[in-house]
């Protein structure tokens, strides 16, 4: 066992003495040592309950003959970090989470690992760590928040951001806003729509790294506690069988996960994170391949923000396993892929079925014949851009309009809330990419303001930053290369006509080739054209290390 490096032999007597200072017995040291990588925090709603959930995991580990040790990683609440400098740290936290898990695990030599994330960057950060460390591992998320309710209407965090725009537009009173505020987030868990956190928790299950139910069982349900016990027991089986993450996270597993993502209509951020996880797993994956998967996979679900259903409704309808069963029965998935259940995918979901066809549509009658996400290419995004097409109004799938250019999110928000954006405009927000931001901030505030003001079906938004999974509308992000890397988005001028054609995967700046080349050359020569931000500390280091969105914003080494 790996842990013998710190528990066996005369030379390890000092190590055993340190274990015994914590109350660990000789008998416990004879068992496999299991690390519980917990992202518990009292500042994040999705993570506040994870300390209690970890006790259930420990119970499962002990029942199956192991000795658990819990330690922590950091976590950022994207909602609280939104629309200020805090959002610069959100994506950047992913690498810190991966590195911290690697550090603690390799310093203490565990035999197996249970990763406990829940929110946006923590899930991919821990999956990246699992792939990098490559010890037997299982992921247990904290579960989804229940939807809020006002009258007969179910609401969530996206409702709150859109309500701000409604108040600014005079469509809602501040008193009505306060009622929503009191009810939108009724308890702990990852925010209740198919936003980034829940998208990644569902993809963890589809990737084979989480047990059935991982993506959808609400945080407050006893079933989540039982799942935690099963995760604790199952890690002991994985240790015994020496089944490691890179044997599970194969190219076929990533293809399965992406197909489920397209069927669910997941967050555009999943593309960024799946690329990064694949990179750590040594799996080659490109945006072109993702586009091919999207073009062939039907969208079977429309969950908030694209529809009115929330994750708890998907859970009652059969969850991720039911979506996979529907896809598998029509030949979409690699059924022989291995999962942390220590079975093939086909065996893992054998007992699953769709319980509500209003929530999970059949392949023969999907919401769309293509997936919920699309990758766009063109002279404005030579290396690609991402849009959540399943949440775009039909009239905005094809659109031409004049560019309204802003060099920061704050400038754009000020213009939107000030009533300076009009029907037909294409809002361009640049210098918000991985390097330029730095940190590739989410643009939930401007997109929600547009939706709240009733402009989401007539105004498009394009950025080298990214969008929250709660975003809806013609919101195109991850434009690569980014402006800070002298990408074409940095050369767009006020009033330029931009052509968006989502069905044909096109994003074009309608100027002559020679004109674009001249502008890009000038951009490189005249550094005063670039947005300048004073950086210190971690963000300064991050901006020097990070790569483009089309690579998953992984680091250069």
Coordinates of C-alpha atoms in Angstrom, one line a residue:
X1 CA 0.0 0.0 0.0
X2 CA 1.1 3.5 -0.7
X3 CA 0.7 4.5 3.0
X4 CA 3.4 2.0 4.0
X5 CA 5.8 4.7 3.1
X6 CA 4.8 6.5 6.3
X7 CA 3.5 3.6 8.5
X8 CA 5.8 0.6 8.1
X9 CA 9.3 -0.2 9.3
X10 CA 11.7 0.8 12.0
X11 CA 12.5 4.0 10.1
X12 CA 8.9 5.1 10.3
X13 CA 8.6 5.0 14.1
X14 CA 8.8 8.8 14.2
X15 CA 6.0 9.0 11.7
X16 CA 3.8 6.6 13.7
X17 CA 4.5 8.6 16.8
X18 CA 3.0 11.6 15.1
X19 CA -0.1 9.6 14.0
X20 CA -0.5 8.4 17.6
X21 CA -0.4 12.0 18.8
X22 CA -3.7 12.4 17.0
X23 CA -5.2 9.4 18.7
X24 CA -4.6 6.9 15.9
X25 CA -4.1 3.3 17.0
X26 CA -1.8 0.6 15.6
X27 CA -4.9 -1.2 14.3
X28 CA -6.0 1.9 12.3
X29 CA -2.5 2.2 10.8
X30 CA -2.8 -1.4 9.6
X31 CA -5.7 -0.3 7.4
X32 CA -5.6 1.6 4.1
X33 CA -5.4 5.4 4.8
X34 CA -8.0 7.3 2.9
X35 CA -7.8 11.1 2.4
X36 CA -11.0 13.1 2.3
X37 CA -10.4 16.2 0.3
X38 CA -13.1 18.5 1.7
X39 CA -13.9 22.0 0.5
X40 CA -16.0 22.9 3.5
X41 CA -16.4 26.6 4.1
X42 CA -18.8 28.8 6.0
X43 CA -18.8 31.6 3.3
X44 CA -20.2 29.4 0.5
X45 CA -23.8 28.1 0.6
X46 CA -22.9 25.0 -1.4
X47 CA -20.2 24.0 1.0
X48 CA -21.4 24.9 4.5
X49 CA -22.8 21.4 5.1
X50 CA -19.8 19.5 3.8
X51 CA -18.3 18.9 7.3
X52 CA -21.3 17.0 8.3
X53 CA -21.4 15.1 5.0
X54 CA -17.8 14.1 5.5
X55 CA -18.8 12.3 8.7
X56 CA -21.0 10.1 6.6
X57 CA -18.1 9.4 4.3
X58 CA -15.9 8.5 7.2
X59 CA -18.6 6.1 8.5
X60 CA -18.6 4.4 5.1
X61 CA -14.8 4.2 5.0
X62 CA -14.6 2.7 8.5
X63 CA -17.4 0.2 7.8
X64 CA -15.4 -1.1 4.8
X65 CA -12.1 -1.3 6.8
X66 CA -10.3 1.9 6.1
X67 CA -8.9 4.8 8.2
X68 CA -10.1 8.2 7.1
X69 CA -8.3 11.5 7.3
X70 CA -10.0 14.8 6.3
X71 CA -8.3 17.9 5.0
X72 CA -9.4 21.1 3.3
X73 CA -9.0 23.0 0.0
X74 CA -10.2 26.6 -0.7
X75 CA -13.5 27.5 -2.4
X76 CA -14.9 30.7 -3.9
X77 CA -18.6 31.5 -4.1
X78 CA -19.1 32.8 -7.6
X79 CA -22.4 34.5 -6.7
X80 CA -20.8 36.5 -3.9
X81 CA -17.7 37.2 -6.0
X82 CA -19.7 38.4 -9.0
X83 CA -19.3 41.8 -10.6
X84 CA -16.3 43.0 -8.6
X85 CA -12.6 42.2 -8.3
X86 CA -13.5 39.0 -6.5
X87 CA -14.5 37.3 -9.7
X88 CA -10.9 37.6 -11.0
X89 CA -10.1 35.0 -8.4
X90 CA -12.8 32.5 -9.3
X91 CA -11.3 30.6 -12.2
X92 CA -7.9 31.3 -10.8
X93 CA -8.9 29.3 -7.7
X94 CA -9.2 26.1 -9.8
X95 CA -5.4 25.8 -10.1
X96 CA -4.9 26.5 -6.4
X97 CA -7.4 23.7 -5.5
X98 CA -5.6 21.2 -7.8
X99 CA -2.2 22.2 -6.5
X100 CA -3.2 22.1 -2.8
X101 CA -4.8 18.6 -3.1
X102 CA -1.7 17.3 -4.9
X103 CA 0.5 18.9 -2.2
X104 CA -1.3 17.4 0.8
X105 CA -1.8 13.9 -0.8
X106 CA 1.8 13.5 -1.9
X107 CA 3.2 14.8 1.3
X108 CA 1.2 12.3 3.4
X109 CA 1.0 9.2 1.1
X110 CA -2.7 8.1 1.2
X111 CA -4.0 4.9 -0.4
X112 CA -7.2 6.3 -1.8
X113 CA -9.1 9.6 -2.0
X114 CA -12.6 10.9 -1.6
X115 CA -13.0 14.3 -3.2
X116 CA -15.8 16.5 -1.8
X117 CA -16.5 19.6 -4.0
X118 CA -19.8 21.2 -4.9
X119 CA -19.4 24.6 -6.5
X120 CA -18.2 25.9 -9.8
X121 CA -14.3 25.8 -9.8
X122 CA -14.0 23.2 -7.0
X123 CA -15.4 20.3 -9.0
X124 CA -13.1 20.7 -12.0
X125 CA -10.2 21.5 -9.7
X126 CA -10.7 18.3 -7.8
X127 CA -11.2 16.2 -10.9
X128 CA -7.9 17.7 -12.3
X129 CA -6.2 16.7 -9.0
X130 CA -7.6 13.2 -9.2
X131 CA -6.3 12.8 -12.7
X132 CA -2.9 14.3 -11.8
X133 CA -2.4 12.3 -8.6
X134 CA -3.9 9.2 -10.1
X135 CA -4.6 7.3 -6.8
X136 CA -7.9 5.4 -6.5
X137 CA -10.4 8.2 -6.2
X138 CA -14.1 8.9 -6.0
X139 CA -15.9 12.3 -6.2
X140 CA -18.9 13.1 -3.9
X141 CA -20.6 16.4 -4.5
X142 CA -22.5 18.2 -1.8
X143 CA -25.7 18.2 -3.8
X144 CA -28.0 20.8 -5.3
X145 CA -29.9 23.6 -3.5
X146 CA -33.7 23.4 -3.7
X147 CA -35.4 26.0 -5.8
X148 CA -37.1 28.9 -4.1
X149 CA -40.7 29.8 -4.5
X150 CA -42.8 32.9 -4.5
X151 CA -46.5 32.2 -5.0
X152 CA -46.7 29.6 -7.7
X153 CA -43.4 30.6 -9.3
X154 CA -40.2 28.7 -8.7
X155 CA -37.1 31.0 -8.6
X156 CA -33.4 30.8 -8.1
X157 CA -30.2 32.9 -8.1
X158 CA -30.5 33.8 -11.8
X159 CA -33.9 35.3 -10.9
X160 CA -32.2 37.7 -8.5
X161 CA -29.7 38.9 -11.0
X162 CA -32.3 39.4 -13.6
X163 CA -34.6 41.2 -11.1
X164 CA -31.9 43.9 -10.6
X165 CA -32.3 44.8 -14.3
X166 CA -36.0 44.7 -14.0
X167 CA -35.9 47.2 -11.1
X168 CA -33.5 49.5 -13.0
X169 CA -35.9 49.4 -16.0
X170 CA -38.9 50.3 -13.8
X171 CA -40.5 46.9 -14.3
X172 CA -40.3 45.8 -10.6
X173 CA -40.3 47.6 -7.3
X174 CA -37.6 47.4 -4.7
X175 CA -40.2 45.8 -2.3
X176 CA -40.8 43.0 -4.9
X177 CA -37.1 42.6 -5.2
X178 CA -36.8 42.1 -1.5
X179 CA -39.5 39.4 -1.5
X180 CA -37.5 37.5 -4.1
X181 CA -34.3 38.0 -2.1
X182 CA -35.8 36.4 0.9
X183 CA -36.9 33.3 -1.0
X184 CA -34.6 32.7 -4.0
X185 CA -32.1 30.5 -2.1
X186 CA -34.0 28.5 0.5
X187 CA -31.0 26.6 1.9
X188 CA -27.6 25.1 1.3
X189 CA -26.4 23.4 -1.8
X190 CA -25.1 24.3 -5.3
X191 CA -27.5 26.9 -6.9
X192 CA -30.5 25.1 -8.1
X193 CA -30.4 25.5 -11.9
X194 CA -28.3 23.8 -14.5
X195 CA -25.6 26.4 -13.8
X196 CA -21.9 25.6 -13.8
X197 CA -21.7 23.9 -10.4
X198 CA -24.6 21.5 -11.1
X199 CA -23.4 21.0 -14.7
X200 CA -20.0 19.9 -13.5
X201 CA -21.5 17.7 -10.8
X202 CA -23.7 16.0 -13.4
X203 CA -20.6 15.6 -15.7
X204 CA -18.7 14.0 -12.9
X205 CA -21.3 11.3 -12.8
X206 CA -21.3 11.0 -16.6
X207 CA -17.5 10.9 -16.7
X208 CA -17.6 7.9 -14.4
X209 CA -16.0 9.6 -11.4
X210 CA -19.2 9.9 -9.3
X211 CA -21.8 7.3 -8.2
X212 CA -25.3 7.5 -9.6
X213 CA -27.2 10.4 -8.0
X214 CA -24.0 12.5 -7.5
X215 CA -25.2 15.2 -9.9
X216 CA -28.8 15.6 -8.8
X217 CA -29.7 14.4 -5.3
X218 CA -30.5 17.7 -3.4
X219 CA -28.2 18.6 -0.5
X220 CA -30.9 18.4 2.1
X221 CA -32.1 14.9 1.3
X222 CA -31.2 11.9 3.4
X223 CA -30.3 10.2 0.1
X224 CA -27.3 12.5 -0.1
X225 CA -26.1 11.2 3.3
X226 CA -26.6 7.6 2.2
X227 CA -24.7 8.3 -1.0
X228 CA -21.8 9.7 1.1
X229 CA -21.7 6.4 3.1
X230 CA -21.7 4.4 -0.2
X231 CA -18.9 6.6 -1.5
X232 CA -16.9 5.9 1.6
X233 CA -17.4 2.1 1.2
X234 CA -16.8 2.2 -2.5
X235 CA -13.4 3.9 -2.2
X236 CA -12.2 0.8 -0.3
X237 CA -13.2 -1.4 -3.2
X238 CA -11.4 0.8 -5.6
X239 CA -8.3 0.7 -3.5
X240 CA -8.4 -3.1 -3.3
X241 CA -8.9 -3.3 -7.1
X242 CA -6.3 -0.5 -7.6
X243 CA -8.7 1.1 -10.1
X244 CA -7.3 4.6 -10.8
X245 CA -8.8 7.8 -12.3
X246 CA -6.8 7.6 -15.6
X247 CA -8.3 4.2 -16.2
X248 CA -11.8 5.7 -15.8
X249 CA -11.2 9.2 -17.4
X250 CA -10.4 7.8 -20.9
X251 CA -11.2 9.5 -24.2
X252 CA -14.4 7.5 -24.4
X253 CA -15.4 8.7 -20.9
X254 CA -14.9 12.3 -21.9
X255 CA -17.0 11.7 -25.0
X256 CA -19.7 10.3 -22.8
X257 CA -19.6 13.3 -20.5
X258 CA -19.8 15.8 -23.3
X259 CA -22.8 14.0 -24.9
X260 CA -24.6 14.1 -21.5
X261 CA -23.6 17.8 -21.2
X262 CA -25.2 18.5 -24.6
X263 CA -28.3 16.5 -23.7
X264 CA -28.7 18.4 -20.4
X265 CA -27.9 21.8 -21.9
X266 CA -25.1 22.5 -19.4
X267 CA -23.2 25.6 -18.7
X268 CA -20.8 27.0 -21.3
X269 CA -18.1 26.8 -18.6
X270 CA -18.1 23.0 -18.9
X271 CA -16.2 23.3 -22.1
X272 CA -13.4 25.3 -20.3
X273 CA -13.2 22.7 -17.5
X274 CA -13.5 19.5 -19.5
X275 CA -10.6 20.7 -21.6
X276 CA -8.5 21.3 -18.5
X277 CA -9.5 17.9 -16.9
X278 CA -8.6 16.1 -20.1
X279 CA -5.3 17.9 -20.2
X280 CA -4.5 16.6 -16.7
X281 CA -5.6 13.1 -17.7
X282 CA -3.4 13.0 -20.7
X283 CA -6.4 12.9 -23.1
X284 CA -6.2 15.0 -26.3
X285 CA -9.5 16.9 -26.8
X286 CA -10.2 19.8 -29.1
X287 CA -13.0 22.3 -29.7
X288 CA -13.5 20.8 -33.2
X289 CA -14.2 17.4 -31.6
X290 CA -16.6 19.0 -29.1
X291 CA -18.4 20.7 -31.9
X292 CA -18.8 17.4 -33.7
X293 CA -20.3 15.9 -30.6
X294 CA -22.7 18.9 -30.2
X295 CA -23.8 18.6 -33.7
X296 CA -24.8 14.9 -33.3
X297 CA -26.3 14.9 -29.8
X298 CA -29.9 16.0 -29.1
X299 CA -30.8 18.3 -26.2
X300 CA -33.2 16.3 -24.1
X301 CA -33.6 18.7 -21.1
X302 CA -34.3 22.4 -20.6
X303 CA -33.5 23.3 -17.0
X304 CA -33.1 26.8 -15.6
X305 CA -31.9 29.2 -17.0
X306 CA -33.1 27.7 -20.3
X307 CA -36.4 26.4 -18.9
X308 CA -38.4 26.4 -15.7
X309 CA -37.3 23.1 -14.2
X310 CA -34.6 22.8 -11.6
X311 CA -32.2 20.1 -10.6
X312 CA -34.5 18.6 -8.0
X313 CA -37.0 18.0 -10.8
X314 CA -34.4 16.3 -12.9
X315 CA -33.6 14.1 -9.9
X316 CA -37.2 13.0 -9.5
X317 CA -37.3 12.3 -13.3
X318 CA -34.5 9.8 -13.0
X319 CA -31.4 12.0 -12.8
X320 CA -28.2 11.8 -14.9
X321 CA -28.5 8.0 -15.0
X322 CA -31.8 8.3 -16.8
X323 CA -30.5 10.7 -19.3
X324 CA -27.5 8.4 -20.0
X325 CA -29.9 5.4 -20.3
X326 CA -31.9 7.3 -22.9
X327 CA -28.8 8.2 -24.8
X328 CA -27.3 4.7 -24.5
X329 CA -30.4 3.0 -25.8
X330 CA -30.0 5.0 -29.0
X331 CA -26.3 4.3 -29.4
X332 CA -24.8 7.6 -28.3
X333 CA -22.6 6.4 -25.4
X334 CA -19.7 4.1 -24.9
X335 CA -21.4 1.6 -22.7
X336 CA -18.2 -0.3 -21.8
X337 CA -16.6 2.7 -20.1
X338 CA -15.6 1.9 -16.5
X339 CA -17.0 3.9 -13.6
X340 CA -16.2 4.3 -9.9
X341 CA -19.0 1.8 -9.3
X342 CA -16.3 -0.6 -10.5
X343 CA -18.6 -1.7 -13.3
X344 CA -19.2 -0.8 -16.9
X345 CA -21.4 2.2 -17.6
X346 CA -24.1 -0.1 -18.9
X347 CA -24.0 -2.2 -15.7
X348 CA -23.9 1.0 -13.5
X349 CA -27.1 2.4 -14.9
X350 CA -28.9 -0.9 -15.7
X351 CA -31.7 -0.2 -13.2
X352 CA -32.3 3.4 -14.3
X353 CA -35.2 4.7 -16.3
X354 CA -36.9 7.9 -17.3
X355 CA -39.7 8.7 -14.9
X356 CA -41.0 11.9 -16.4
X357 CA -40.9 12.5 -20.2
X358 CA -41.8 16.2 -19.6
X359 CA -38.4 16.6 -18.0
X360 CA -36.3 14.2 -20.0
X361 CA -37.5 14.0 -23.5
X362 CA -37.0 11.0 -25.7
X363 CA -34.3 11.1 -28.4
X364 CA -37.1 10.9 -31.0
X365 CA -38.7 14.1 -29.7
X366 CA -35.9 16.3 -28.3
X367 CA -35.9 20.1 -27.6
X368 CA -33.3 20.3 -30.3
X369 CA -31.6 17.8 -32.6
X370 CA -28.3 19.4 -31.7
X371 CA -26.7 19.8 -28.2
X372 CA -27.2 22.7 -25.8
X373 CA -23.7 24.2 -26.5
X374 CA -22.0 25.2 -29.7
X375 CA -18.5 26.3 -30.7
X376 CA -18.4 29.2 -33.1
X377 CA -15.4 30.1 -35.4
X378 CA -14.7 33.0 -37.7
X379 CA -12.4 36.0 -38.1
X380 CA -13.6 37.3 -34.8
X381 CA -12.8 34.0 -33.0
X382 CA -10.2 32.1 -35.1
X383 CA -9.6 29.7 -32.2
X384 CA -13.2 29.4 -31.2
X385 CA -15.9 30.9 -29.0
X386 CA -18.6 29.2 -26.9
X387 CA -22.4 29.8 -26.7
X388 CA -25.1 28.1 -24.7
X389 CA -27.4 27.8 -27.8
X390 CA -30.1 26.0 -25.9
X391 CA -30.7 29.2 -23.9
X392 CA -30.7 31.6 -26.9
X393 CA -34.0 33.0 -28.1
X394 CA -34.9 31.7 -31.6
X395 CA -34.8 35.2 -33.1
X396 CA -31.2 35.7 -32.0
X397 CA -29.7 32.5 -33.4
X398 CA -28.9 34.5 -36.5
X399 CA -28.2 38.2 -35.9
X400 CA -26.3 41.2 -37.4
X401 CA -25.8 44.3 -35.4
X402 CA -23.4 47.2 -34.6
X403 CA -20.7 46.6 -32.1
X404 CA -20.9 48.5 -28.8
X405 CA -17.3 48.2 -27.5
X406 CA -16.2 48.2 -23.8
X407 CA -12.8 47.4 -22.3
X408 CA -14.2 46.1 -19.0
X409 CA -17.4 44.5 -17.5
X410 CA -17.9 47.6 -15.4
X411 CA -18.1 49.9 -18.5
X412 CA -20.6 47.6 -20.1
X413 CA -22.8 47.3 -17.0
X414 CA -22.8 51.1 -16.7
X415 CA -24.0 51.5 -20.3
X416 CA -26.7 48.8 -20.0
X417 CA -28.2 50.0 -16.7
X418 CA -27.9 53.6 -18.0
X419 CA -30.2 52.8 -20.9
X420 CA -27.5 53.3 -23.5
X421 CA -27.9 49.8 -25.2
X422 CA -30.6 49.4 -27.7
X423 CA -32.4 46.7 -29.8
X424 CA -30.1 45.1 -32.3
X425 CA -26.8 46.1 -30.6
X426 CA -23.9 43.7 -30.1
X427 CA -22.2 44.4 -26.8
X428 CA -18.5 43.6 -27.0
X429 CA -16.6 43.2 -23.6
X430 CA -12.9 42.6 -24.0
X431 CA -9.7 42.4 -21.9
X432 CA -11.6 40.1 -19.6
X433 CA -10.0 36.9 -20.8
X434 CA -7.8 34.5 -18.7
X435 CA -4.7 36.7 -19.1
X436 CA -6.4 40.1 -19.7
X437 CA -8.8 40.0 -16.8
X438 CA -7.0 38.3 -15.4
X439 CA -9.1 35.4 -14.4
X440 CA -11.8 35.4 -17.1
X441 CA -14.6 36.9 -15.1
X442 CA -18.1 35.7 -15.5
X443 CA -20.5 38.2 -17.1
X444 CA -23.7 37.3 -15.2
X445 CA -24.4 40.9 -14.2
X446 CA -24.6 42.4 -17.8
X447 CA -26.4 39.4 -19.3
X448 CA -28.9 39.4 -16.4
X449 CA -29.4 43.1 -16.7
X450 CA -30.2 42.7 -20.4
X451 CA -32.7 39.9 -19.6
X452 CA -34.3 41.9 -16.8
X453 CA -34.7 44.9 -19.1
X454 CA -36.3 42.7 -21.8
X455 CA -33.3 43.0 -24.2
X456 CA -32.1 39.4 -24.2
X457 CA -34.1 38.6 -27.3
X458 CA -32.7 41.6 -29.3
X459 CA -29.2 42.3 -28.0
X460 CA -26.2 40.0 -28.2
X461 CA -23.1 40.0 -25.9
X462 CA -19.7 38.8 -27.0
X463 CA -16.6 38.6 -24.7
X464 CA -13.2 37.0 -24.3
X465 CA -14.4 36.5 -20.7
X466 CA -17.0 33.9 -19.8
X467 CA -20.6 33.6 -18.6
X468 CA -22.2 32.1 -15.5
X469 CA -24.2 28.9 -16.1
X470 CA -27.1 31.1 -15.0
X471 CA -26.8 33.2 -18.2
X472 CA -29.4 33.1 -20.9
X473 CA -29.6 34.9 -24.2
X474 CA -27.2 35.4 -27.2
X475 CA -24.2 35.4 -24.9
X476 CA -21.0 34.3 -26.7
X477 CA -17.9 33.9 -24.5
X478 CA -14.4 32.4 -24.5
X479 CA -13.5 34.3 -27.6
X480 CA -10.0 33.1 -28.5
X481 CA -7.4 34.5 -28.9
X482 CA -8.3 37.0 -26.3
X483 CA -7.7 40.8 -26.6
X484 CA -4.7 40.7 -24.3
X485 CA -3.1 38.2 -26.7
X486 CA -3.8 40.6 -29.6
X487 CA -6.8 38.6 -30.8
X488 CA -9.2 40.1 -33.3
X489 CA -11.7 41.0 -30.5
X490 CA -9.2 43.7 -29.5
X491 CA -9.4 45.3 -33.0
X492 CA -13.2 45.7 -33.0
X493 CA -14.3 49.4 -33.3
X494 CA -17.6 51.0 -32.2
X495 CA -20.2 50.6 -34.9
X496 CA -18.5 47.7 -36.7
X497 CA -21.1 45.2 -37.9
X498 CA -20.8 41.7 -36.4
X499 CA -22.5 38.7 -37.9
X500 CA -23.6 35.9 -35.6
X501 CA -24.8 32.6 -37.1
X502 CA -25.1 30.0 -34.4
X503 CA -26.7 27.2 -36.5
X504 CA -23.8 27.4 -38.9
X505 CA -21.2 28.0 -36.1
X506 CA -20.0 31.4 -37.5
X507 CA -18.9 34.5 -35.7
X508 CA -17.7 37.2 -38.2
X509 CA -16.5 40.8 -38.0
X510 CA -17.8 42.3 -41.3
X511 CA -14.7 44.2 -42.4
X512 CA -12.2 43.6 -45.2
X513 CA -9.3 41.2 -44.6
X514 CA -6.8 44.0 -45.2
X515 CA -8.5 46.3 -42.7
X516 CA -8.5 43.7 -40.0
X517 CA -4.8 42.9 -40.6
X518 CA -4.0 46.7 -40.4
X519 CA -5.9 47.0 -37.2
X520 CA -4.2 44.0 -35.6
X521 CA -0.8 45.2 -36.6
X522 CA -1.5 48.6 -35.1
X523 CA -2.8 46.9 -31.9
X524 CA 0.6 45.1 -31.5
X525 CA 2.6 48.3 -32.2
X526 CA 0.6 50.6 -30.0
X527 CA 0.5 49.2 -26.4
X528 CA -1.6 52.2 -25.3
X529 CA -4.6 50.5 -27.0
X530 CA -4.5 47.7 -24.4
X531 CA -6.4 47.9 -21.2
X532 CA -3.9 48.1 -18.4
X533 CA -4.6 46.8 -14.9
X534 CA -2.1 46.9 -12.0
X535 CA -1.6 43.4 -10.7
X536 CA 0.0 42.1 -7.6
X537 CA 0.3 38.7 -5.8
X538 CA -1.4 35.7 -7.1
X539 CA -3.2 37.4 -10.0
X540 CA 0.1 38.7 -11.3
X541 CA 1.6 35.2 -11.3
X542 CA -1.6 33.8 -12.7
X543 CA -1.7 36.2 -15.7
X544 CA 1.9 35.1 -16.6
X545 CA 1.1 31.4 -16.4
X546 CA -2.4 31.0 -17.9
X547 CA -3.2 30.0 -21.5
X548 CA -6.1 30.8 -23.7
X549 CA -9.7 29.7 -23.2
X550 CA -9.6 27.3 -26.2
X551 CA -7.0 25.2 -24.2
X552 CA -9.1 25.2 -21.1
X553 CA -7.1 28.1 -19.5
X554 CA -4.5 25.7 -18.2
X555 CA -1.1 26.9 -17.1
X556 CA 2.1 26.9 -19.1
X557 CA 4.8 24.9 -17.4

